Amino acid sequence: MTPAALAELVRNTATAVLDARGLDTSVLPDSVTVERPRNPEHGDYATNLAMQVGKKAGVSPRELAGWLAEALASEEAIASVDVAGPGFLNLRLAADAQGAIVREVLDNTATFGHGELYRGRRVNLEFVSANPTGPIHLGGTRWAAVGDALGRVLSAQGAEVTREYYFNDAGSQIDRFVDSLIASAKGAPAPEGGYGGAYIDEIASEVVRSEPRVMGLPEDELRETFRRTGVGLMFTEIKRSLHEFGTDFDVFFHEDSLHTSGAVTREVERLKESGSLYFADGAWWLRSTDHGDDKDRVVIKNDGAPAYIAGDIAYLRDKRERGFDLCLYMLGADHHGYVARLKAAAAAMNDDPDVVEVLIGQMVNLVSDGEPVRMSKRAGTVVTMEDLVGAVGVDAARYTLIRSSVDSPVDIDLDLISKRTNENPVFYVQYAHARLSSLQRNAVSLGIRRGTVAEADLSLLNHEKEGELIRTLGEFPRVLHSAAELREPHRVARYLEEVAGSYHRFYDACRVLQPGDDQVTPLTVARLQLCEAARQVLANGLEVLGVSAPEQM
C-alpha cells in the first residue's frame, strides 16, 4: 500500500465514521496527509487528520482519533493503529500490504512515480537564454541542469513541456560583441566594455577564414558580416555545449524576430489603445504599478526606441498565442525585478498574471581546498560549462547543480565531486544502482530465477530494514508530485540519496545471496524482487535528473 493509497483509505474511513455518527463529512480535506514519522518506533505512517477536523465536526480530536483507530484496525492492510498525544494516529501496515509497493514498482517499471498533476497543461519553459556573446558561464550551466530536470519532472506529471531558448540577437550587447570581433581581426585590443578571452580570437579568425574578403568590405558590410557569421558561430558552439551537457531545446526563439515582424509595434499599439500605456517626459510608460510592480516601466524611450520590456511583452503575447497556459521563466540572480514586471505585463494585456511564473537562481561558485577556483583559459576569468564538465564530467556536474535549491547560492567543491567514494552524493546514488544491477547479474550466474513479482511471496519481507526500504520506495510518487508542484527538482536528488542509504542499510542487515548456499528460498526470491524495485526507482529518479544510471562502476 503506497502512501497515496493509505491516505485514501484513511479519508474513506473517516467519511464512514463521521457519517455513521451523523456528523458533517464536508469538514474532511480533499486529500489526507500521511507521513513517515521521524522515529520508526512511532509506526510506519502517521496522520493528524483527527486534530485537523475534530473540532470542526463537533467532537474532540482524541475521541475522533479513537473512532478512526478502531475502524482502521479492522482493515486487512493495517497491522495496528495507536492514538498518540492529542489525536495523532500512528499506523503500521501489514507485511503483505507493504509488499504491494514492491509489486506496484515492478508492474509500472519506468513510469512508476509518474502522475497526472498537469495532464492537459501546455507549459513553455524558458531557461538558459544566455546572450550569444560568449560561452555559457556557471550560472547558465546551473539553469541548463535545473531547467532540463524541471522539464522532465513536469513531463512526468503529465504536462506537455516545450523547452525554449530566447536567443538575444538584438541590442547593444551584440554590438559590443561585433566590435570585439572586429578589433581582434585587426589585431587591436578589445574596445571598452567589449568582450575578451581566447574565444573572441578564435571566432574572429573563423569569420576571416570563412569570409576571406571581409576585411576589405565597406564598414557597414564588414559589421554585418561579422554580426551574421560571428553570432552564428558563437550560438552554434553554445548549442553544442548544451547538447553535450544533456540539455536540448525544442525552440530557439530569436529576439530580433519580434522587432522585424512588427510584433513589438503591434503590442505597443494595443497597450496604448487599452490605456495601459501613458505618455510622460517624452516616453511611453506601462502602468505596471497598477498591477503590483514597484514602479512604472518605460516601454518606448524618449528617443523612440523600444525598451527591453517592449520585447518581453510581445514575447509573452507570442507564447500565449502559441497556446501555452503556463509560461515559466528561469532567470539569473540579477533579474528579481522581472517577477513583478512580467506579471504586470500579463495583467496589462488583460491576461491572468498567474500564467507567468519566474524562478530566480542564485550564484554558483567553484571551490577547491576552500578557495575559489578560476580555471577558464578561453573565457578569461569566467568559469564556463565546458570548464566544469572537463573537470568532473557531465553526471557529476548536472547532479551537483540540481541537488541544491536554486533559491540559495551553491559552492561546488571540486575535490569532493571528483571522488569515487560515498562522500560524493552522485557517486553514492550511482553506486547503489550499479550494486543492485550487479546483484541481479550474480543471481542469474548462480542459476537463481527471480521470476515475476506476481509469483513472489512479498509478505515475507517483514524485517525492519526491509520495511524501511519499501516505505522509502513508496514515497517516490509523492516526491515527484511535490517536485513538480513546487518547481523543485532538487527534491528528487535528495530523495535518491535517501533511497541509496535505505538500500545499503537493508543489504547490511538482510543478506540476499548467501555465499555458498545454493538453496533458493521464497525469501531469497522476495528479496530479489525488492532489490529490483529499488534499482528501478533509482533508475527512474536518475532519468528525471538527466543523470546516467550505470550498471557497473
mmCIF file of C-alpha atoms in Angstrom, residues 336-485:
data_model
loop_
_atom_site.group_PDB
_atom_site.id
_atom_site.type_symbol
_atom_site.label_atom_id
_atom_site.label_comp_id
_atom_site.label_asym_id
_atom_site.label_seq_id
_atom_site.Cartn_x
_atom_site.Cartn_y
_atom_site.Cartn_z
ATOM 1 C CA HIS A 336 14.484 39.873 -9.384
ATOM 2 C CA GLY A 337 12.636 42.849 -10.842
ATOM 3 C CA TYR A 338 11.289 40.684 -13.639
ATOM 4 C CA VAL A 339 8.901 38.806 -11.353
ATOM 5 C CA ALA A 340 6.525 41.725 -10.838
ATOM 6 C CA ARG A 341 7.348 43.209 -14.249
ATOM 7 C CA LEU A 342 6.264 40.169 -16.263
ATOM 8 C CA LYS A 343 3.162 39.595 -14.168
ATOM 9 C CA ALA A 344 2.243 43.267 -14.653
ATOM 10 C CA ALA A 345 2.758 42.832 -18.384
ATOM 11 C CA ALA A 346 0.316 39.896 -18.393
ATOM 12 C CA ALA A 347 -2.257 41.904 -16.433
ATOM 13 C CA ALA A 348 -1.854 44.887 -18.781
ATOM 14 C CA MET A 349 -2.657 42.530 -21.662
ATOM 15 C CA ASN A 350 -5.909 41.601 -19.823
ATOM 16 C CA ASP A 351 -4.419 38.179 -19.178
ATOM 17 C CA ASP A 352 -4.173 36.211 -15.942
ATOM 18 C CA PRO A 353 -0.895 37.112 -14.159
ATOM 19 C CA ASP A 354 -0.744 33.562 -12.841
ATOM 20 C CA VAL A 355 0.093 32.258 -16.321
ATOM 21 C CA VAL A 356 3.526 33.772 -15.651
ATOM 22 C CA GLU A 357 5.958 32.258 -13.168
ATOM 23 C CA VAL A 358 9.515 33.472 -12.688
ATOM 24 C CA LEU A 359 12.127 31.360 -10.922
ATOM 25 C CA ILE A 360 15.267 33.166 -9.777
ATOM 26 C CA GLY A 361 18.503 31.227 -9.479
ATOM 27 C CA GLN A 362 21.368 32.223 -7.234
ATOM 28 C CA MET A 363 25.088 32.223 -7.917
ATOM 29 C CA VAL A 364 27.398 29.233 -8.311
ATOM 30 C CA ASN A 365 30.992 29.207 -7.105
ATOM 31 C CA LEU A 366 33.719 26.639 -7.581
ATOM 32 C CA VAL A 367 35.986 25.928 -4.640
ATOM 33 C CA SER A 368 38.974 23.664 -4.090
ATOM 34 C CA ASP A 369 40.688 23.350 -0.718
ATOM 35 C CA GLY A 370 38.270 26.007 0.463
ATOM 36 C CA GLU A 371 39.499 28.565 -2.076
ATOM 37 C CA PRO A 372 37.664 29.988 -5.116
ATOM 38 C CA VAL A 373 38.708 28.418 -8.426
ATOM 39 C CA ARG A 374 39.495 30.391 -11.575
ATOM 40 C CA MET A 375 40.136 27.860 -14.289
ATOM 41 C CA SER A 376 38.975 29.184 -17.658
ATOM 42 C CA LYS A 377 41.523 29.849 -20.367
ATOM 43 C CA ARG A 378 39.178 30.584 -23.259
ATOM 44 C CA ALA A 379 36.863 32.981 -21.424
ATOM 45 C CA GLY A 380 39.272 34.840 -19.204
ATOM 46 C CA THR A 381 38.201 34.883 -15.562
ATOM 47 C CA VAL A 382 34.722 33.420 -16.222
ATOM 48 C CA VAL A 383 34.306 29.703 -15.444
ATOM 49 C CA THR A 384 32.307 28.042 -18.213
ATOM 50 C CA MET A 385 30.144 24.963 -18.663
ATOM 51 C CA GLU A 386 32.961 23.258 -20.550
ATOM 52 C CA ASP A 387 35.412 24.018 -17.734
ATOM 53 C CA LEU A 388 33.180 22.332 -15.159
ATOM 54 C CA VAL A 389 32.350 19.323 -17.343
ATOM 55 C CA GLY A 390 36.002 18.904 -18.256
ATOM 56 C CA ALA A 391 36.925 18.809 -14.572
ATOM 57 C CA VAL A 392 34.254 16.433 -13.196
ATOM 58 C CA GLY A 393 32.154 15.044 -16.070
ATOM 59 C CA VAL A 394 28.546 15.607 -17.125
ATOM 60 C CA ASP A 395 26.857 13.421 -14.494
ATOM 61 C CA ALA A 396 28.665 14.925 -11.506
ATOM 62 C CA ALA A 397 28.176 18.456 -12.824
ATOM 63 C CA ARG A 398 24.451 18.031 -13.501
ATOM 64 C CA TYR A 399 23.663 16.201 -10.268
ATOM 65 C CA THR A 400 25.607 18.641 -8.108
ATOM 66 C CA LEU A 401 23.933 21.669 -9.672
ATOM 67 C CA ILE A 402 20.457 20.117 -9.340
ATOM 68 C CA ARG A 403 20.653 18.816 -5.766
ATOM 69 C CA SER A 404 20.547 22.263 -4.108
ATOM 70 C CA SER A 405 17.580 24.624 -4.088
ATOM 71 C CA VAL A 406 18.014 27.363 -6.674
ATOM 72 C CA ASP A 407 16.960 29.888 -4.019
ATOM 73 C CA SER A 408 20.384 29.533 -2.410
ATOM 74 C CA PRO A 409 23.893 30.182 -3.718
ATOM 75 C CA VAL A 410 25.894 26.985 -4.068
ATOM 76 C CA ASP A 411 29.592 26.289 -3.621
ATOM 77 C CA ILE A 412 30.744 23.321 -5.681
ATOM 78 C CA ASP A 413 33.633 21.514 -4.023
ATOM 79 C CA LEU A 414 35.668 20.191 -6.936
ATOM 80 C CA ASP A 415 37.687 17.917 -4.660
ATOM 81 C CA LEU A 416 34.527 16.283 -3.275
ATOM 82 C CA ILE A 417 32.623 15.705 -6.522
ATOM 83 C CA SER A 418 35.741 14.287 -8.178
ATOM 84 C CA LYS A 419 35.939 11.495 -5.590
ATOM 85 C CA ARG A 420 34.671 7.993 -6.296
ATOM 86 C CA THR A 421 33.571 7.460 -2.701
ATOM 87 C CA ASN A 422 30.304 7.609 -0.775
ATOM 88 C CA GLU A 423 31.197 11.140 0.310
ATOM 89 C CA ASN A 424 30.315 12.220 -3.233
ATOM 90 C CA PRO A 425 26.486 12.280 -3.497
ATOM 91 C CA VAL A 426 26.277 11.419 -7.192
ATOM 92 C CA PHE A 427 28.694 8.510 -6.753
ATOM 93 C CA TYR A 428 26.722 7.336 -3.703
ATOM 94 C CA VAL A 429 23.490 7.146 -5.712
ATOM 95 C CA GLN A 430 25.007 5.740 -8.902
ATOM 96 C CA TYR A 431 26.987 3.155 -6.943
ATOM 97 C CA ALA A 432 23.801 1.942 -5.274
ATOM 98 C CA HIS A 433 22.248 1.432 -8.719
ATOM 99 C CA ALA A 434 25.342 -0.346 -10.003
ATOM 100 C CA ARG A 435 25.458 -2.552 -6.912
ATOM 101 C CA LEU A 436 21.812 -3.534 -7.381
ATOM 102 C CA SER A 437 22.412 -4.280 -11.069
ATOM 103 C CA SER A 438 25.378 -6.459 -10.119
ATOM 104 C CA LEU A 439 23.245 -8.312 -7.584
ATOM 105 C CA GLN A 440 20.747 -9.304 -10.272
ATOM 106 C CA ARG A 441 23.567 -10.441 -12.577
ATOM 107 C CA ASN A 442 25.041 -12.524 -9.777
ATOM 108 C CA ALA A 443 21.673 -14.178 -9.176
ATOM 109 C CA VAL A 444 21.474 -15.146 -12.837
ATOM 110 C CA SER A 445 25.039 -16.530 -12.790
ATOM 111 C CA LEU A 446 24.076 -18.672 -9.788
ATOM 112 C CA GLY A 447 21.074 -20.015 -11.656
ATOM 113 C CA ILE A 448 18.608 -18.253 -9.364
ATOM 114 C CA ARG A 449 15.346 -17.446 -11.119
ATOM 115 C CA ARG A 450 13.728 -14.324 -9.752
ATOM 116 C CA GLY A 451 10.551 -14.967 -11.712
ATOM 117 C CA THR A 452 7.717 -12.485 -11.871
ATOM 118 C CA VAL A 453 6.682 -10.288 -9.000
ATOM 119 C CA ALA A 454 3.262 -11.943 -9.029
ATOM 120 C CA GLU A 455 4.922 -15.245 -8.152
ATOM 121 C CA ALA A 456 6.836 -13.866 -5.148
ATOM 122 C CA ASP A 457 5.574 -14.051 -1.574
ATOM 123 C CA LEU A 458 6.201 -10.436 -0.612
ATOM 124 C CA SER A 459 4.610 -10.905 2.807
ATOM 125 C CA LEU A 460 7.926 -12.485 3.821
ATOM 126 C CA LEU A 461 9.542 -9.030 3.700
ATOM 127 C CA ASN A 462 8.913 -8.295 7.359
ATOM 128 C CA HIS A 463 12.393 -7.331 8.585
ATOM 129 C CA GLU A 464 12.700 -3.803 9.977
ATOM 130 C CA LYS A 465 15.190 -2.778 7.264
ATOM 131 C CA GLU A 466 13.067 -4.337 4.543
ATOM 132 C CA GLY A 467 10.122 -2.290 5.738
ATOM 133 C CA GLU A 468 12.226 0.886 5.830
ATOM 134 C CA LEU A 469 13.391 0.371 2.238
ATOM 135 C CA ILE A 470 9.905 -0.494 0.979
ATOM 136 C CA ARG A 471 8.347 2.568 2.577
ATOM 137 C CA THR A 472 11.124 4.741 1.153
ATOM 138 C CA LEU A 473 10.399 3.414 -2.337
ATOM 139 C CA GLY A 474 6.711 4.140 -1.792
ATOM 140 C CA GLU A 475 7.496 7.831 -1.312
ATOM 141 C CA PHE A 476 8.675 8.333 -4.905
ATOM 142 C CA PRO A 477 5.268 9.323 -6.386
ATOM 143 C CA ARG A 478 4.816 11.938 -3.674
ATOM 144 C CA VAL A 479 8.354 13.259 -4.187
ATOM 145 C CA LEU A 480 7.802 13.671 -7.933
ATOM 146 C CA HIS A 481 4.441 15.340 -7.298
ATOM 147 C CA SER A 482 5.979 17.832 -4.859
ATOM 148 C CA ALA A 483 8.995 18.482 -7.091
ATOM 149 C CA ALA A 484 6.669 19.409 -9.966
ATOM 150 C CA GLU A 485 4.196 21.415 -7.892
#
